[in-house]
PDB file of C-alpha atoms in Angstrom:
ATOM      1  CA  UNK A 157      39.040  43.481 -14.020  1.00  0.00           C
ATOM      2  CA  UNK A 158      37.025  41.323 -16.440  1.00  0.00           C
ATOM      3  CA  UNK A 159      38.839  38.496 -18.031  1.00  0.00           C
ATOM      4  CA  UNK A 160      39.073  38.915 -21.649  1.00  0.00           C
ATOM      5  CA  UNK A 161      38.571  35.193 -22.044  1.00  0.00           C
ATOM      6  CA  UNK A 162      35.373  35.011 -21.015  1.00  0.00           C
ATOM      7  CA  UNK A 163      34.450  38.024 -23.194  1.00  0.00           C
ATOM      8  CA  UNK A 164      35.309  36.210 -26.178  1.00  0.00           C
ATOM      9  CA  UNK A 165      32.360  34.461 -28.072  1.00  0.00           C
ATOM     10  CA  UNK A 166      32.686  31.491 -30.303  1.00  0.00           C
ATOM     11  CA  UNK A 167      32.543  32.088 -33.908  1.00  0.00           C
ATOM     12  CA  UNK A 168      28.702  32.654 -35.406  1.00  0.00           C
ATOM     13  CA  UNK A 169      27.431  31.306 -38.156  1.00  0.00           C
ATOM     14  CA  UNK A 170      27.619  34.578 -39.795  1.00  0.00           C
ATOM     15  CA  UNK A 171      31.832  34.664 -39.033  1.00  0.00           C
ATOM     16  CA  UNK A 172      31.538  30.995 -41.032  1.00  0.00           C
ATOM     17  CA  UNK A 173      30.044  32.196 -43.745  1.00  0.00           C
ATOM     18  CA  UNK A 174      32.547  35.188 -43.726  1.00  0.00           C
ATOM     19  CA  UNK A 175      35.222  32.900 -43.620  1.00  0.00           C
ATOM     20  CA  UNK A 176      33.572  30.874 -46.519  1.00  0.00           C
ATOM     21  CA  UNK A 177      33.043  33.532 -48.693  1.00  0.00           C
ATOM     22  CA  UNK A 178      36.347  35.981 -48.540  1.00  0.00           C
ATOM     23  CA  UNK A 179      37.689  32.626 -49.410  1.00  0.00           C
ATOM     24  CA  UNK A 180      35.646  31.777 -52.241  1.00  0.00           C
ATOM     25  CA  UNK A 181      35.910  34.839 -53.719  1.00  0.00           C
ATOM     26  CA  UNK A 182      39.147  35.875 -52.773  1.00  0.00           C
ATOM     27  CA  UNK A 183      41.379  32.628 -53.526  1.00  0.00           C
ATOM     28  CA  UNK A 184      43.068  33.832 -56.418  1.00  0.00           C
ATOM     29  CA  UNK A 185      42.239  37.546 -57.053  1.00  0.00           C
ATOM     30  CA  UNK A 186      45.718  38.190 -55.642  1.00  0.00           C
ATOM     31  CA  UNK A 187      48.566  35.457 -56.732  1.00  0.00           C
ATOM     32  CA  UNK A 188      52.097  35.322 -56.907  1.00  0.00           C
ATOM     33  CA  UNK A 189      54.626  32.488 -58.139  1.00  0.00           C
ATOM     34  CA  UNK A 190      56.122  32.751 -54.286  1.00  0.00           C
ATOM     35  CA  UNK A 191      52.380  32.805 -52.686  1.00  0.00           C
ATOM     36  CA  UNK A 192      49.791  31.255 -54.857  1.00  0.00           C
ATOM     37  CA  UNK A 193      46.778  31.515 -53.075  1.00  0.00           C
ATOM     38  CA  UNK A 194      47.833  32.399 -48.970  1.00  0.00           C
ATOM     39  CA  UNK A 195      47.182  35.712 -49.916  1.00  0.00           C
ATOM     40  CA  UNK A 196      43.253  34.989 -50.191  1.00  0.00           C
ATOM     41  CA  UNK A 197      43.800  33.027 -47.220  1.00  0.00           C
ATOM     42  CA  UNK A 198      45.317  35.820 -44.982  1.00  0.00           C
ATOM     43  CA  UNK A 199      42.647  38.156 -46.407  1.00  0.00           C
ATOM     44  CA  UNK A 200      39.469  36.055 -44.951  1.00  0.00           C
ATOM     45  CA  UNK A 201      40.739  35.875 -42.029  1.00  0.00           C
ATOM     46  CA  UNK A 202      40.838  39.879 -41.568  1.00  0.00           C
ATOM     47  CA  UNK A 203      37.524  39.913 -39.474  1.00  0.00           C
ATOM     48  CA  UNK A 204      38.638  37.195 -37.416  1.00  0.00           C
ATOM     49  CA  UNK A 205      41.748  38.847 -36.032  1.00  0.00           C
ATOM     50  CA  UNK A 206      39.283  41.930 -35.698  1.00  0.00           C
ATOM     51  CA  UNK A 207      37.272  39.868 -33.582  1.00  0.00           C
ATOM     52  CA  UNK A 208      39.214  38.260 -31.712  1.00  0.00           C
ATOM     53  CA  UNK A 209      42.817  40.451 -31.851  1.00  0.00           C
ATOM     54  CA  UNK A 210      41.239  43.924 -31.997  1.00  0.00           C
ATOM     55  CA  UNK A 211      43.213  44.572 -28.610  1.00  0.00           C
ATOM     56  CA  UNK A 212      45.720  42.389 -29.228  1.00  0.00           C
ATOM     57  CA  UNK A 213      48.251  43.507 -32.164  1.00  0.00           C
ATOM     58  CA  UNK A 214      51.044  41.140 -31.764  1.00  0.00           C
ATOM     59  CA  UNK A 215      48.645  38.605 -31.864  1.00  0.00           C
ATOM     60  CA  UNK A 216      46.603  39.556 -34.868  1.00  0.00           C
ATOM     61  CA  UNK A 217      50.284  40.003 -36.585  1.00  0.00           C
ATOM     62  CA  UNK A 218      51.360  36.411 -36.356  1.00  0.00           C
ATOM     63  CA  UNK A 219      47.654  35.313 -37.076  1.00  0.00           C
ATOM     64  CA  UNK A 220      47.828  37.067 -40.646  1.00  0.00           C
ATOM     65  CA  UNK A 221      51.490  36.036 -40.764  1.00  0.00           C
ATOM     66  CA  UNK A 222      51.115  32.717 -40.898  1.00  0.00           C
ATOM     67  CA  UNK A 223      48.159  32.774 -43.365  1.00  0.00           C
ATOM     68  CA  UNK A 224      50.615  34.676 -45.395  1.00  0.00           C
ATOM     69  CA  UNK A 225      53.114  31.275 -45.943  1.00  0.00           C
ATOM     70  CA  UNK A 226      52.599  29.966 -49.280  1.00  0.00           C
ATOM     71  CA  UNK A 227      49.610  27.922 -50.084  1.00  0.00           C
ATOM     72  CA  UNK A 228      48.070  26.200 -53.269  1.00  0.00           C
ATOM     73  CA  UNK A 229      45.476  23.138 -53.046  1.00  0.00           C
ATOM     74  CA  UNK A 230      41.841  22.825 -55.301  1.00  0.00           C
ATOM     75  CA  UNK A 231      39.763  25.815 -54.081  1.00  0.00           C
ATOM     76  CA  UNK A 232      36.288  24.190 -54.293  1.00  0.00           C
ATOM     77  CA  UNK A 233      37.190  20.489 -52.426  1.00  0.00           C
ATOM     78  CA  UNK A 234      40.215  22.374 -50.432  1.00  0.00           C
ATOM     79  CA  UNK A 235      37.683  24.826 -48.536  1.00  0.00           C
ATOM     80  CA  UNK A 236      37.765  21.391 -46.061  1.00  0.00           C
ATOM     81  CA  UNK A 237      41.108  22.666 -44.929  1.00  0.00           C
ATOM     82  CA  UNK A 238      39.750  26.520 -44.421  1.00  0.00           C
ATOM     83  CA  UNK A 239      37.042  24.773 -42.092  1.00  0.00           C
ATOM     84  CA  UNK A 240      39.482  22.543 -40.187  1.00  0.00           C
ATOM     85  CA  UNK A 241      42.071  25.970 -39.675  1.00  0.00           C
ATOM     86  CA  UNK A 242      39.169  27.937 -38.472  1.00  0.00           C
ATOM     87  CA  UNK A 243      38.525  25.302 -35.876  1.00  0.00           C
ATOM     88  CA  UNK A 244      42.311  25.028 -34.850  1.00  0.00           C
ATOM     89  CA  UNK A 245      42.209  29.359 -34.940  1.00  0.00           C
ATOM     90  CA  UNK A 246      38.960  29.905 -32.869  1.00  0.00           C
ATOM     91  CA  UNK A 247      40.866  27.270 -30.121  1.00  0.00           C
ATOM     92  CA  UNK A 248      43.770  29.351 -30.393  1.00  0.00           C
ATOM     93  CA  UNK A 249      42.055  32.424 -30.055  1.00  0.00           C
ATOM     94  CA  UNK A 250      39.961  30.889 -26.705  1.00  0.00           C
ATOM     95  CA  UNK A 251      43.843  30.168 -25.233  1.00  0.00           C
ATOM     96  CA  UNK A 252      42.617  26.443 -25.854  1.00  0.00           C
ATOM     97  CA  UNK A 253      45.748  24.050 -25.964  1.00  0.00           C
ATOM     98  CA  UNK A 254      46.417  24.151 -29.944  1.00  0.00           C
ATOM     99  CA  UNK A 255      49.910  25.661 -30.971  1.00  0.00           C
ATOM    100  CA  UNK A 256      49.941  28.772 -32.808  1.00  0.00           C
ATOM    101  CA  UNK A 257      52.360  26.405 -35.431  1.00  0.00           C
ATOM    102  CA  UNK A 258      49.597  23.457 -36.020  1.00  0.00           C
ATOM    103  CA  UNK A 259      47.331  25.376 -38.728  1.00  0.00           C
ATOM    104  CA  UNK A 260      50.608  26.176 -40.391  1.00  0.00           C
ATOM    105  CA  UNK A 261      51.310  22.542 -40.081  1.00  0.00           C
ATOM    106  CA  UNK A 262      47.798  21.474 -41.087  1.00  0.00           C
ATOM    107  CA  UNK A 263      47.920  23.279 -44.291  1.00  0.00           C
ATOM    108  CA  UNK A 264      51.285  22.252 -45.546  1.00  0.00           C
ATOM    109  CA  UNK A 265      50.485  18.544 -44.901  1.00  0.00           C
ATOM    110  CA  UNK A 266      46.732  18.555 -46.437  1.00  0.00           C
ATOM    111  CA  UNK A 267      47.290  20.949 -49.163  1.00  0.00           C
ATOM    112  CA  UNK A 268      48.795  18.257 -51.353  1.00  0.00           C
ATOM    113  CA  UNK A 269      46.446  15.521 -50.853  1.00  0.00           C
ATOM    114  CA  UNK A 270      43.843  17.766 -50.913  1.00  0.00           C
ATOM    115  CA  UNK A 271      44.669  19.067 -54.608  1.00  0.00           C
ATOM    116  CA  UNK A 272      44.239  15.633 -55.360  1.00  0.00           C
ATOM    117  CA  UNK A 273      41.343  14.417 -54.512  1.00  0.00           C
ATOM    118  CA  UNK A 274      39.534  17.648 -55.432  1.00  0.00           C
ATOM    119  CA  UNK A 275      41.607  17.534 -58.985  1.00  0.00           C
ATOM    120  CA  UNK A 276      39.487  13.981 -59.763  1.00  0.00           C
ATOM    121  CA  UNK A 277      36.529  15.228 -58.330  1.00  0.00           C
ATOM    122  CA  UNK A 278      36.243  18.542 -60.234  1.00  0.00           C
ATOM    123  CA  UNK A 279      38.318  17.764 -63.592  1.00  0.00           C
ATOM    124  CA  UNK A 280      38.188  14.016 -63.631  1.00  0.00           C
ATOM    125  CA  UNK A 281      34.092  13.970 -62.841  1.00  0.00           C
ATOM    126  CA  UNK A 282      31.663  17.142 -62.587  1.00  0.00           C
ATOM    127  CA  UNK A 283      33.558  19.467 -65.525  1.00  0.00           C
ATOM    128  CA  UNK A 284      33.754  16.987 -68.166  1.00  0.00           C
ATOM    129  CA  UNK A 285      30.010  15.625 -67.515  1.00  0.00           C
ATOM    130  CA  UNK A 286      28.705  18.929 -67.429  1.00  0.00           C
ATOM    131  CA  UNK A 287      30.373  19.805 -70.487  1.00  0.00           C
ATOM    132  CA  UNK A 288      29.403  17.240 -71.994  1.00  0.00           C
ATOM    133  CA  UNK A 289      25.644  17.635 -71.420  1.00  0.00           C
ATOM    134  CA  UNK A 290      26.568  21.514 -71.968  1.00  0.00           C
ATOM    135  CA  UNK A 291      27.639  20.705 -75.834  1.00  0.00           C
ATOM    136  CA  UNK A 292      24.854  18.167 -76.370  1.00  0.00           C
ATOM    137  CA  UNK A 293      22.327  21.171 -75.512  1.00  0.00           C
ATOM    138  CA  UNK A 294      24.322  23.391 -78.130  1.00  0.00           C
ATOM    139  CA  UNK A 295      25.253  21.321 -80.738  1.00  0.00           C
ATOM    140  CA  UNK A 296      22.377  22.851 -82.541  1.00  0.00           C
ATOM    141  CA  UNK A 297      23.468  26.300 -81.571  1.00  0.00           C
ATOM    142  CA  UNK A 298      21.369  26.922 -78.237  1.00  0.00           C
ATOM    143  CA  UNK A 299      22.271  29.202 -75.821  1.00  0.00           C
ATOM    144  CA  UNK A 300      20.968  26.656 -73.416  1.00  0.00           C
ATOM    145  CA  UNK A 301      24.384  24.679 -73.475  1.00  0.00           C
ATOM    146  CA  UNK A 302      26.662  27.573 -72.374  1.00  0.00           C
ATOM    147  CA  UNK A 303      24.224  28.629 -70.096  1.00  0.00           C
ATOM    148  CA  UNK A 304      23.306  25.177 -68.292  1.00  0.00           C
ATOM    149  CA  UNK A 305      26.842  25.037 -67.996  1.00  0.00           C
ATOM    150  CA  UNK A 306      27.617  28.059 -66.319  1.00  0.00           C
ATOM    151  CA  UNK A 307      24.292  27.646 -63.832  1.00  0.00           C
ATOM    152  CA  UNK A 308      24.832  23.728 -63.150  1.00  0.00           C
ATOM    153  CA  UNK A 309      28.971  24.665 -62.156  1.00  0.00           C
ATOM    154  CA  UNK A 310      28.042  27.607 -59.945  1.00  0.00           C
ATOM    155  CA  UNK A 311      25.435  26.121 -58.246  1.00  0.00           C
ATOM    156  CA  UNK A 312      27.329  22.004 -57.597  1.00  0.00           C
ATOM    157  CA  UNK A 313      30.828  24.303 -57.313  1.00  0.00           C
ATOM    158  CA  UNK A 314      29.635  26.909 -54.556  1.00  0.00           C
ATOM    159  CA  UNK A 315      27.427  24.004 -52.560  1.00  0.00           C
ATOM    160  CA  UNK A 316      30.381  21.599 -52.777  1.00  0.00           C
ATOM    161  CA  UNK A 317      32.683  24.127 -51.342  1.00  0.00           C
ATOM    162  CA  UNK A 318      30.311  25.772 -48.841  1.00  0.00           C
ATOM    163  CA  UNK A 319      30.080  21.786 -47.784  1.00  0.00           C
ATOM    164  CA  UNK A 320      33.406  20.319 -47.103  1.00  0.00           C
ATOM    165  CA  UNK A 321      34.126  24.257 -45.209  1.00  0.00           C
ATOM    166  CA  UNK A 322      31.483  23.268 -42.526  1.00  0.00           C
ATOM    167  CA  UNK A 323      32.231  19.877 -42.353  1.00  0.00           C
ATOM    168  CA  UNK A 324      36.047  20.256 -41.811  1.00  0.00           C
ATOM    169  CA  UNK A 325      34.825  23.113 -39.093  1.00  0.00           C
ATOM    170  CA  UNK A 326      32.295  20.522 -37.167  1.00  0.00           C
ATOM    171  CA  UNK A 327      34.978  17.976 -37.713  1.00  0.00           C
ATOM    172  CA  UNK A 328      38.085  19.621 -36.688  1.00  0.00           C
ATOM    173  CA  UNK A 329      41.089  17.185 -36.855  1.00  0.00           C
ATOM    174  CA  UNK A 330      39.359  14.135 -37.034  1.00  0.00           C
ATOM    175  CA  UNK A 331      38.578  15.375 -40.798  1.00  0.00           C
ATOM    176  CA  UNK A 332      41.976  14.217 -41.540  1.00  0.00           C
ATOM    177  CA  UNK A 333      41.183  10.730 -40.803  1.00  0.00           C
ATOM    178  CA  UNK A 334      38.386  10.645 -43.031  1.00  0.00           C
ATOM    179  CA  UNK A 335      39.813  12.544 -45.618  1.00  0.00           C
ATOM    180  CA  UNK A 336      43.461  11.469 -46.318  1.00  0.00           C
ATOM    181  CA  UNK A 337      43.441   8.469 -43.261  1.00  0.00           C
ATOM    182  CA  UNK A 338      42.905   4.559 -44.303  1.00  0.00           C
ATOM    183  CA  UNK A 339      39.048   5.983 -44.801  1.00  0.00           C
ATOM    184  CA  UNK A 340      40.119   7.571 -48.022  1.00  0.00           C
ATOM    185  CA  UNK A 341      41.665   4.719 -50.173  1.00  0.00           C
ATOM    186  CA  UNK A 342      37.632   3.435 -50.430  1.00  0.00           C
ATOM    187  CA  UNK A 343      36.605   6.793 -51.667  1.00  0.00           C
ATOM    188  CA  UNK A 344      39.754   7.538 -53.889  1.00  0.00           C
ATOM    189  CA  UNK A 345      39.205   3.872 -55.585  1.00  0.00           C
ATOM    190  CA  UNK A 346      35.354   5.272 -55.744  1.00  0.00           C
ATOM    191  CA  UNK A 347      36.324   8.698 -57.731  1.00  0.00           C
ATOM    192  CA  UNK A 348      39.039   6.619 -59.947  1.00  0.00           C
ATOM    193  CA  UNK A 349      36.094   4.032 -61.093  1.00  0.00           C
ATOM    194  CA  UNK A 350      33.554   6.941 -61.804  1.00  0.00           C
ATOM    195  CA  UNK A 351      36.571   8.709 -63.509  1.00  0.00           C
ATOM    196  CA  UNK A 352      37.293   5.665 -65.772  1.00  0.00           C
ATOM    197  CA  UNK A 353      33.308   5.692 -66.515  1.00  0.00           C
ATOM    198  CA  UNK A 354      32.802   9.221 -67.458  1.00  0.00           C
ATOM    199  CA  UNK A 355      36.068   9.080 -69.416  1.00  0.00           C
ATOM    200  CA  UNK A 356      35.260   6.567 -71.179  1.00  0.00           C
ATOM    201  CA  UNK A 357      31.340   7.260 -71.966  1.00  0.00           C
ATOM    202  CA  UNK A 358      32.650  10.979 -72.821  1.00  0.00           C
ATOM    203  CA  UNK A 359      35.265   9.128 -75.502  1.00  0.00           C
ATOM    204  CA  UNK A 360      32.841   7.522 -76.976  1.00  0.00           C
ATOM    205  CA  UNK A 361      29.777   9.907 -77.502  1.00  0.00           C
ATOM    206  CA  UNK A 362      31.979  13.420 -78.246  1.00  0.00           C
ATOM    207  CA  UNK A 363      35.079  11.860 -80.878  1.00  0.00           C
ATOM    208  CA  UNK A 364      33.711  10.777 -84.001  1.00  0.00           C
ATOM    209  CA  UNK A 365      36.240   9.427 -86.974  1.00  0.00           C
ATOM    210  CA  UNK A 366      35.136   7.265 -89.661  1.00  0.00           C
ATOM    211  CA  UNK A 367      36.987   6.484 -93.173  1.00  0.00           C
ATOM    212  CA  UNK A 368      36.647   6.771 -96.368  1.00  0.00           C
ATOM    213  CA  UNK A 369      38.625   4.312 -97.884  1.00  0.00           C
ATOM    214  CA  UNK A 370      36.712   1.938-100.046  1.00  0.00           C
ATOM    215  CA  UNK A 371      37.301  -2.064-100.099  1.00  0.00           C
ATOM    216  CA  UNK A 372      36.088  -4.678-102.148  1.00  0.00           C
ATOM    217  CA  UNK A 373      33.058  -7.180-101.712  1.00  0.00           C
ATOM    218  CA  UNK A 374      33.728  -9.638-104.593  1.00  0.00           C
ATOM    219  CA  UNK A 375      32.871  -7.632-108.174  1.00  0.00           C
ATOM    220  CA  UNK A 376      31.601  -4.820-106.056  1.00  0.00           C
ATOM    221  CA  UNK A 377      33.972  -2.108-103.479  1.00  0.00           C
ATOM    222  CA  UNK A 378      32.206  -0.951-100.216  1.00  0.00           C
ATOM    223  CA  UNK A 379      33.150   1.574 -97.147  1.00  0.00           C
ATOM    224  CA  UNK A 380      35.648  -0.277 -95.056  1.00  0.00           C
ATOM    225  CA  UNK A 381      34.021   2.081 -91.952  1.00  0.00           C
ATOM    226  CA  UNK A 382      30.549  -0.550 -92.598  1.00  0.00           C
ATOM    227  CA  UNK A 383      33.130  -3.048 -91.901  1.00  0.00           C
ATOM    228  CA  UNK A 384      34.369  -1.941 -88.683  1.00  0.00           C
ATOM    229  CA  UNK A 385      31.300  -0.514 -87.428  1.00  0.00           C
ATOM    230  CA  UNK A 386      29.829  -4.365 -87.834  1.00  0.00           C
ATOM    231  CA  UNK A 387      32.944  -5.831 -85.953  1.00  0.00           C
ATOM    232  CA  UNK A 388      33.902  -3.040 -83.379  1.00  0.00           C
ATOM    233  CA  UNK A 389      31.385   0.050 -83.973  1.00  0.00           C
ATOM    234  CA  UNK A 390      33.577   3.231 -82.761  1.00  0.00           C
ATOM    235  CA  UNK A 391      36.934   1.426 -82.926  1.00  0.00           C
ATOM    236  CA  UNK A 392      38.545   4.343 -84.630  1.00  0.00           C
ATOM    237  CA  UNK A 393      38.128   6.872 -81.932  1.00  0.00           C
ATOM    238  CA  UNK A 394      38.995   4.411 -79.165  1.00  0.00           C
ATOM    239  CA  UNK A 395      42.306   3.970 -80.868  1.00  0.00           C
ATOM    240  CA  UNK A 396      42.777   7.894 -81.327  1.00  0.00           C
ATOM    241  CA  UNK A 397      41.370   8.352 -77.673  1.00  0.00           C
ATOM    242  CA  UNK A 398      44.411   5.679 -76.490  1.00  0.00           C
ATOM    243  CA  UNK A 399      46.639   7.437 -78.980  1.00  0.00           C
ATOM    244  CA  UNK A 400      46.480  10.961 -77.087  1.00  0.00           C
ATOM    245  CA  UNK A 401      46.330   9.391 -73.548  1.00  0.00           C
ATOM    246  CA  UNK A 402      49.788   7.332 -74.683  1.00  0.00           C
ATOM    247  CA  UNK A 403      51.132  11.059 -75.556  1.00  0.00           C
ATOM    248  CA  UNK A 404      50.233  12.916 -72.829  1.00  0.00           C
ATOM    249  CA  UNK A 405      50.569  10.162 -69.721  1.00  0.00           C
ATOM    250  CA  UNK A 406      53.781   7.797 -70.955  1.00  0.00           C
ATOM    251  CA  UNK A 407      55.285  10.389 -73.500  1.00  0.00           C
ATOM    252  CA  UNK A 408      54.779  13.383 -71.383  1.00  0.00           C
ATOM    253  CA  UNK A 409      53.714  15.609 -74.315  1.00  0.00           C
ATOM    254  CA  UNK A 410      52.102  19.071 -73.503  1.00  0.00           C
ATOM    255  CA  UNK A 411      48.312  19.487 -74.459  1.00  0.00           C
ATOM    256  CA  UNK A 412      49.351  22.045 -77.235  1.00  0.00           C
ATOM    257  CA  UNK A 413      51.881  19.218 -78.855  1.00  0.00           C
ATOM    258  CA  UNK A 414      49.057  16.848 -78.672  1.00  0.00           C
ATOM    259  CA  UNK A 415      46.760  19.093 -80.223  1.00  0.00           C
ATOM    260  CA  UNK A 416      49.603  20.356 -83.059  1.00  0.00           C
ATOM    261  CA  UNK A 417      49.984  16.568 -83.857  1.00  0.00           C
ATOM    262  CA  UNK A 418      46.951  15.586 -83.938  1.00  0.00           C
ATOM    263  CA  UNK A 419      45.934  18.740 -87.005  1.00  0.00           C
ATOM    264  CA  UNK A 420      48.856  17.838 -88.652  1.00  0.00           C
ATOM    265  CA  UNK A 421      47.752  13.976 -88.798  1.00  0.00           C
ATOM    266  CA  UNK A 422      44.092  14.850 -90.093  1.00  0.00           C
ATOM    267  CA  UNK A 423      45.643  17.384 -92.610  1.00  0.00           C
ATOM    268  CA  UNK A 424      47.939  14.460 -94.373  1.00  0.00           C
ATOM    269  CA  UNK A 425      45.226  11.570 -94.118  1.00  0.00           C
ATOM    270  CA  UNK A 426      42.621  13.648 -95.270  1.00  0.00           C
ATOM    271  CA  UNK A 427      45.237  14.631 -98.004  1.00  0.00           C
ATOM    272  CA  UNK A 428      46.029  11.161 -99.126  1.00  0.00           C
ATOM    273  CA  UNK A 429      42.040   9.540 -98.990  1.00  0.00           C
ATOM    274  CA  UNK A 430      41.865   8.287 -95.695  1.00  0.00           C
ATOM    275  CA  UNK A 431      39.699  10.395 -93.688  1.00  0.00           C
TER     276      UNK A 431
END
């Protein structure tokens, strides 16, 4: 009687990209408060337990069940963690030496870090510079802002994700070194510089606010903004730009207060000749 062992083949580059993509498209078409995203997770890995559990039924039951444990880390970034669990599953699957409890393990303890890191990457960096070339290529209307938007996103999103899946798969466990080990505090202090850039450079080109208010210049009365734009050009937006970081990072206002606040404020000092 053949060994079913040896019958077994290792996963293909087609399974990979199988893996990749019920993922990518799958990740939160079906989401629950108690499940978030595992329910994506458990569904990509359907044709893996028909390839490797099709005769094996208690097997293929705790494979799904344990991709069906709640899960939530950045879906783009995160796919690093889908490549390191298909690793751990194909050495399962070969009867290799990896408990059936380590990918369980593996995505409890990553997910967090994971979300993380991917949250500064994606929100903190790529979303607000595309936008932000995006707007500049509409602000005269053209469909070519929306558009570049929507192209440039899918194509850095899908080849950032389809990335960090085959690297955490090549890598296996030693991704976890690189990734949330002593290797990472170089790359996190990397991502929070860039951050501070684009933040910055995106406060200063996209808020405008200048004055009205009127001064005077010995028997004459000028704009006080010709004042401030000769001593600290853009001084007014940095202070509304610190103004709505103080609110939402030390006061711990929602974005919809901020916003609320900030309509009300322009609607008085407009109102009494300041704006």
């Amino acid at each position: 009687m053949a060994d079913t062992k040896t019958e077994k083949k290792h996963l293909t580059k087609q399974d990979l990209n199988q893996l990749w993509y019920r993922w990518q498209v799958g990740w939160f078409s079906s989401s629950s408060y108690e499940k978030l995203e595992s329910h994506g997770f458990a569904w990509s890995y359907i044709p893996f337990a028909e390839k490797y559990y099709a005769n094996d039924p208690e097997g293929k039951k705790r494979l799904l069940t344990r991709h069906s444990q709640f899960y939530n880390t950045e879906p783009q970034v995160g796919t690093l963690i889908n490549g390191i669990v298909a690793s751990l599953e194909e050495d399962i699957a070969f009867g290799g030496d990896v408990p059936e409890e380590l990918p369980t393990t593996v995505k409890t303890t990553l997910m967090g870090p994971i979300a993380g890191l991917g949250d500064s990457i994606i929100q903190g960096i790529i979303v607000p510079t595309l936008l932000s070339i995006g707007m500049s290529l509409a602000s005269n209307g053209s469909p070519a802002g929306p558009l570049f938007y929507i192209v440039s996103w899918l194509v850095i999103g899908m080849a950032l994700s389809y990335g960090m899946f085959q690297y955490g798969y090549r890598m296996g466990l030693g991704a976890i070194d690189k990734i949330v080990g002593e290797d990472s505090m170089r790359l996190m202090d990397a991502v929070n510089i860039l951050g501070i850039i684009v933040t910055g450079t995106l406060a200063a080109g996209k808020v405008s606010l200048a004055t009205t208010i009127q001064i005077p210049y010995g028997d004459t009365m000028g704009a006080l903004q010709d004042t401030l734009d000769g001593v600290f050009p853009g001084l007014l937006a940095l202070i509304v730009t610190l103004l709505t970081w103080w609110m939402l990072n030390k006061k711990g206002y929602s974005a919809t207060k901020v916003l609320i606040i900030q309509c009300v404020a322009v609607i008085v000092l407009c109102a009494i000749g300041v704006f």
